[in-house]
Short mmCIF file of C-alpha atoms in Angstrom, two decimals:
data_model
loop_
_atom_site.label_atom_id
_atom_site.label_comp_id
_atom_site.label_asym_id
_atom_site.label_seq_id
_atom_site.Cartn_x
_atom_site.Cartn_y
_atom_site.Cartn_z
CA MET A 24 12.57 8.51 22.73
CA THR A 25 14.60 11.14 22.47
CA THR A 26 15.95 10.00 19.22
CA PHE A 27 12.21 9.44 17.63
CA VAL A 28 11.25 12.38 18.27
CA TRP A 29 14.47 13.91 17.12
CA LEU A 30 13.71 12.42 13.59
CA ILE A 31 9.97 13.37 13.38
CA ILE A 32 10.90 17.06 14.61
CA ILE A 33 14.33 16.67 11.44
CA LEU A 34 11.44 15.11 9.27
CA PHE A 35 8.70 17.44 9.42
CA LEU A 36 10.82 21.00 9.24
CA LEU A 37 12.67 18.66 5.95
CA MET A 38 9.39 18.04 4.46
CA ILE A 39 8.37 21.70 4.71
CA LEU A 40 11.43 22.39 3.69
CA VAL A 41 11.54 20.77 0.33
CA ALA A 42 7.86 20.95 -0.57
CA GLY A 43 6.21 23.99 1.70
CA LYS A 44 2.42 23.67 1.78
CA HIS A 45 2.74 19.96 0.84
CA GLY A 46 5.07 19.27 3.08
CA PHE A 47 2.58 20.81 5.84
CA LYS A 48 -0.75 18.70 4.45
CA ALA A 49 1.65 15.50 4.20
CA PHE A 50 2.72 15.39 7.48
CA ILE A 51 -0.61 15.99 8.80
CA GLY A 52 -1.88 13.02 6.28
CA LEU A 53 0.62 10.42 8.27
CA ILE A 54 -0.59 11.83 11.35
CA ILE A 55 -4.20 11.12 10.44
CA ASN A 56 -2.65 8.37 9.40
CA LEU A 57 -1.09 6.69 12.16
CA ALA A 58 -3.95 7.34 14.05
CA ALA A 59 -5.99 5.55 11.96
CA ILE A 60 -3.80 2.65 12.42
CA PHE A 61 -3.79 2.60 16.39
CA LEU A 62 -7.66 2.87 16.52
CA LEU A 63 -7.97 -0.36 13.58
CA ILE A 64 -6.00 -1.81 16.08
CA ILE A 65 -8.12 -0.59 18.59
CA LEU A 66 -11.58 -1.45 17.04
CA ILE A 67 -9.93 -4.94 16.47
CA ASN A 68 -9.18 -5.92 20.52
CA TRP A 69 -12.76 -4.85 20.94
CA GLN A 70 -14.24 -7.97 19.20
CA PHE A 71 -14.88 -5.41 15.91
CA ASN A 72 -15.83 -7.72 12.70
CA VAL A 73 -12.27 -7.69 11.04
CA TYR A 74 -12.90 -7.16 6.92
CA ILE A 75 -15.04 -4.38 7.06
CA VAL A 76 -13.19 -2.77 9.49
CA THR A 77 -9.50 -3.22 8.12
CA VAL A 78 -11.92 -1.65 4.53
CA ALA A 79 -12.84 0.95 5.99
CA ILE A 80 -9.63 2.53 8.01
CA SER A 81 -7.66 1.24 4.05
CA PHE A 82 -10.59 4.01 2.72
CA ILE A 83 -9.87 6.44 4.96
CA ILE A 84 -6.24 5.68 5.36
CA LEU A 85 -6.96 5.64 1.09
CA ALA A 86 -8.47 9.19 0.99
CA VAL A 87 -5.89 11.28 3.11
CA SER A 88 -2.66 10.12 1.12
CA ILE A 89 -4.56 10.92 -1.88
CA TYR A 90 -7.03 14.12 -1.33
CA LEU A 91 -3.90 15.90 1.03
CA SER A 92 -0.85 15.03 -2.06
CA ALA A 93 -2.25 17.66 -4.52
CA ASP A 94 -4.39 19.83 -4.83
CA ASN A 95 -6.20 19.13 -8.70
CA GLN A 96 -9.08 17.69 -7.57
CA GLU A 97 -10.03 15.80 -10.98
CA VAL A 98 -6.66 13.89 -10.39
CA THR A 99 -6.94 13.11 -7.06
CA ASN A 100 -10.42 12.43 -7.36
CA HIS A 101 -9.35 9.77 -10.96
CA ALA A 102 -6.77 8.31 -8.64
CA PHE A 103 -8.83 7.28 -6.08
CA VAL A 104 -11.23 5.33 -7.05
CA ALA A 105 -8.93 3.72 -9.18
CA SER A 106 -7.55 3.17 -5.30
CA LEU A 107 -10.56 1.79 -4.05
CA ILE A 108 -10.91 -0.54 -7.69
CA VAL A 109 -8.04 -2.12 -6.49
CA LEU A 110 -7.73 -2.73 -2.78
CA LEU A 111 -11.32 -4.16 -3.18
CA ALA A 112 -9.21 -6.38 -5.47
CA VAL A 113 -6.58 -6.97 -3.45
CA VAL A 114 -8.92 -7.84 -0.54
CA LEU A 115 -10.42 -11.14 -2.51
CA LEU A 116 -7.07 -11.69 -3.88
CA ILE A 117 -5.46 -12.09 -0.25
CA ILE A 118 -8.51 -14.15 1.37
CA PRO A 119 -7.83 -16.97 -0.51
CA ILE A 120 -4.38 -17.07 -0.41
CA ASN A 121 -3.87 -16.48 3.58
CA TYR A 122 -5.85 -19.06 3.56
CA LEU A 123 -4.37 -21.17 1.43
CA ALA A 124 -0.33 -20.23 3.01
CA ASN A 125 -0.78 -21.09 6.85
CA VAL A 126 1.13 -18.27 8.13
CA GLN A 127 -1.03 -16.68 10.54
CA GLY A 128 -0.22 -16.21 14.04
CA PHE A 129 3.30 -17.01 15.49
CA SER A 130 6.52 -18.51 13.57
CA SER A 131 9.03 -21.09 15.69
CA GLU A 132 12.15 -18.57 15.75
CA SER A 133 9.92 -15.96 18.00
CA SER A 134 8.80 -18.70 20.19
CA GLU A 135 11.42 -17.87 23.24
CA GLU A 136 10.31 -14.16 23.54
CA LEU A 137 7.27 -15.67 23.97
CA GLU A 138 8.28 -18.44 26.17
CA GLY A 139 5.90 -17.56 29.70
CA LEU A 140 3.14 -15.52 27.86
CA LEU A 141 -0.61 -16.60 27.85
CA LEU A 142 -1.05 -16.90 23.36
CA ALA A 143 -4.84 -17.55 24.74
CA VAL A 144 -5.55 -13.91 23.22
CA GLY A 145 -8.83 -14.74 21.74
CA LEU A 146 -7.54 -13.21 18.77
CA ASN A 147 -7.96 -14.69 15.66
CA PHE A 148 -4.58 -14.44 13.81
CA HIS A 149 -6.05 -15.39 10.01
CA ARG A 150 -7.97 -12.55 10.45
CA ILE A 151 -4.15 -10.52 11.65
CA ALA A 152 -2.16 -11.11 8.65
CA PHE A 153 -5.26 -10.50 6.65
CA ILE A 154 -4.85 -6.52 7.97
CA VAL A 155 -1.18 -6.58 7.76
CA THR A 156 -1.47 -7.48 3.94
CA VAL A 157 -3.80 -5.38 3.43
CA ILE A 158 -2.19 -2.27 4.88
CA ALA A 159 1.39 -3.65 3.61
CA SER A 160 -0.15 -2.46 -0.05
CA LEU A 161 -1.65 0.87 0.53
CA GLY A 162 1.23 2.78 0.23
CA ALA A 163 2.09 1.14 -3.34
CA ILE A 164 -1.31 1.13 -4.80
CA ALA A 165 -2.09 5.25 -4.02
CA GLU A 166 1.14 5.93 -4.86
CA ALA A 167 1.36 4.67 -8.81
CA SER A 168 -2.44 5.94 -8.84
CA MET A 169 -1.02 9.16 -8.57
CA ALA A 170 1.03 9.74 -10.55
CA ILE A 171 -1.16 8.40 -13.66
CA SER A 172 -3.36 9.96 -12.59
CA ALA A 173 -1.35 13.64 -12.05
CA ASP A 174 0.52 12.43 -15.78
CA LEU A 175 -1.98 11.95 -17.58
CA HIS A 176 -3.91 14.99 -17.13
CA GLU A 177 -1.10 16.91 -17.68
CA LEU A 178 -0.74 15.30 -20.89
CA ILE A 179 -4.62 15.74 -21.58
CA GLU A 180 -4.54 19.53 -20.57
CA SER A 181 -1.44 20.03 -23.07
CA THR A 182 -2.41 17.87 -26.06
CA PRO A 183 -6.94 18.32 -25.31
CA ASP A 184 -7.66 17.18 -28.25
CA ILE A 185 -5.39 13.68 -28.25
CA THR A 186 -7.38 10.23 -28.65
CA ASN A 187 -7.69 7.93 -26.23
CA ALA A 188 -5.64 4.84 -27.57
CA ASN A 189 -2.84 7.24 -27.90
CA LEU A 190 -3.64 8.21 -24.27
CA TYR A 191 -4.04 4.56 -22.79
CA LYS A 192 -0.44 3.88 -24.93
CA GLN A 193 0.60 6.82 -22.38
CA GLY A 194 -0.45 5.60 -19.99
CA ASN A 195 0.76 1.87 -20.41
CA ILE A 196 4.57 3.70 -20.80
CA ILE A 197 4.54 5.72 -17.94
CA GLY A 198 3.19 3.15 -15.97
CA ALA A 199 6.46 1.18 -17.68
CA GLN A 200 8.59 4.19 -16.68
CA ILE A 201 6.74 3.97 -12.05
CA ILE A 202 6.89 -0.27 -12.68
CA GLY A 203 10.84 -0.27 -11.67
CA THR A 204 10.73 2.37 -9.40
CA ALA A 205 7.87 1.31 -7.12
CA LEU A 206 8.92 -2.71 -7.34
CA ASN A 207 11.73 -1.35 -6.46
CA THR A 208 10.85 0.61 -3.19
CA LEU A 209 8.85 -2.61 -2.08
CA PHE A 210 11.50 -5.64 -2.53
CA PHE A 211 14.70 -3.15 -1.01
CA GLY A 212 12.42 -2.00 2.01
CA VAL A 213 10.94 -5.67 2.52
CA LEU A 214 14.96 -6.43 2.33
CA GLY A 215 15.83 -4.25 4.66
CA GLU A 216 13.33 -5.27 6.97
CA ASN A 217 14.03 -9.04 7.01
CA LEU A 218 17.45 -8.91 6.63
CA THR A 219 18.67 -10.38 10.33
CA LEU A 220 16.09 -12.79 9.10
CA ALA A 221 17.78 -13.62 6.17
CA ILE A 222 21.54 -14.05 7.99
CA PHE A 223 20.36 -16.05 10.42
CA TYR A 224 18.62 -18.84 7.77
CA ILE A 225 22.01 -18.74 6.09
CA ARG A 226 23.77 -18.93 9.93
CA LEU A 227 22.00 -21.68 10.98
CA HIS A 228 22.67 -23.27 8.01
CA TYR A 229 18.53 -23.68 6.72
CA SER A 230 16.95 -25.95 4.19
CA PHE A 231 15.47 -24.05 1.14
CA ALA A 232 12.30 -26.80 2.43
CA GLN A 233 12.95 -25.00 5.80
CA LEU A 234 12.88 -21.49 4.33
CA ILE A 235 9.45 -22.12 2.01
CA ASN A 236 7.50 -23.40 4.73
CA GLY A 237 9.41 -20.68 7.68
CA LYS A 238 6.28 -18.35 8.44
CA LEU A 239 8.32 -15.27 8.75
CA LEU A 240 9.72 -15.27 5.37
CA VAL A 241 6.67 -16.94 3.19
CA ALA A 242 4.11 -14.18 5.53
CA ALA A 243 7.13 -11.42 4.29
CA ILE A 244 6.71 -12.71 0.87
CA ILE A 245 3.31 -12.66 -0.03
CA ASP A 246 2.90 -9.57 1.40
CA LEU A 247 5.90 -8.71 -0.84
CA PHE A 248 3.44 -10.38 -3.64
CA ILE A 249 0.40 -8.49 -2.53
CA ALA A 250 1.88 -5.55 -2.93
CA MET A 251 3.59 -5.87 -6.27
CA ILE A 252 0.38 -6.81 -7.28
CA GLY A 253 -1.57 -4.30 -6.11
CA VAL A 254 1.00 -2.40 -8.79
CA LEU A 255 0.29 -3.44 -11.57
CA LEU A 256 -3.12 -3.39 -11.31
CA THR A 257 -3.22 0.64 -10.17
CA ILE A 258 -1.48 1.15 -13.67
CA PRO A 259 -4.62 -0.15 -15.33
CA VAL A 260 -7.32 0.92 -13.36
CA THR A 261 -6.11 4.15 -13.94
CA THR A 262 -5.37 4.41 -16.70
CA TRP A 263 -8.45 3.29 -18.45
CA ILE A 264 -10.80 5.76 -16.10
CA VAL A 265 -8.87 8.63 -16.73
CA ALA A 266 -9.04 7.92 -20.53
CA HIS A 267 -13.25 6.84 -19.82
CA VAL A 268 -13.81 10.81 -18.26
CA HIS A 269 -11.72 12.47 -21.06
CA ALA A 270 -13.72 10.06 -23.37
CA LYS A 271 -17.43 11.43 -21.63
CA LYS A 272 -15.85 15.08 -21.50
CA ASN A 273 -15.27 14.78 -25.81
CA LYS A 274 -18.98 13.28 -25.90
CA LEU A 275 -20.16 16.11 -24.22
CA GLN A 276 -18.22 19.04 -25.62
CA ASN A 277 -19.23 17.90 -29.09
#
């Protein structure tokens, strides 16, 4: 517990030193999002509708993550709208994928820890898997939408007469630069989290068939791919929103 507290203090001090007021706002946002996750757990435990609660909490997390990260309201508004559209697409994608993959619940590797525990907890693990996959993708979606929106607005401010075609082109260029780092961040995050599991599989000489049918590994890969798809969808959606609003403004001015 002491180590945990010290890590929080170090994180807070570094955020203040590096980013000043924005760092403080980001830290407050982190606390709010953590509280939102706890609220999600409580509401699910009280048997509230999983899909409604997850979408509502995701809405809060995206709003906090985006609106506390920048002062330009136009940038944050466009990023938030894009994030909501991508969130809806991701939710519609997750529901059938989780159903077909059938990776919900506990795996055989967890049997020793669960021995002697009551497993009839009255929860639908299909829906729990849905929650985990949605929440895991939110950070990457919010980050990508903010990066695209902020860069495109800077471009519009420096060249107000830029055409929509050029704006789309620049959006694709910016997106291509973001994709590499965003996907690597997601990949190495999942790899680091599951490195012990990978060593476990290797040492026990798991066959390829066992690997692709293992719940833990497949669930991690699904979470990774869904988050990657979310990032890839965010780039064209955010670019389209910014370009659409810019075109409407130009029409009104003319």
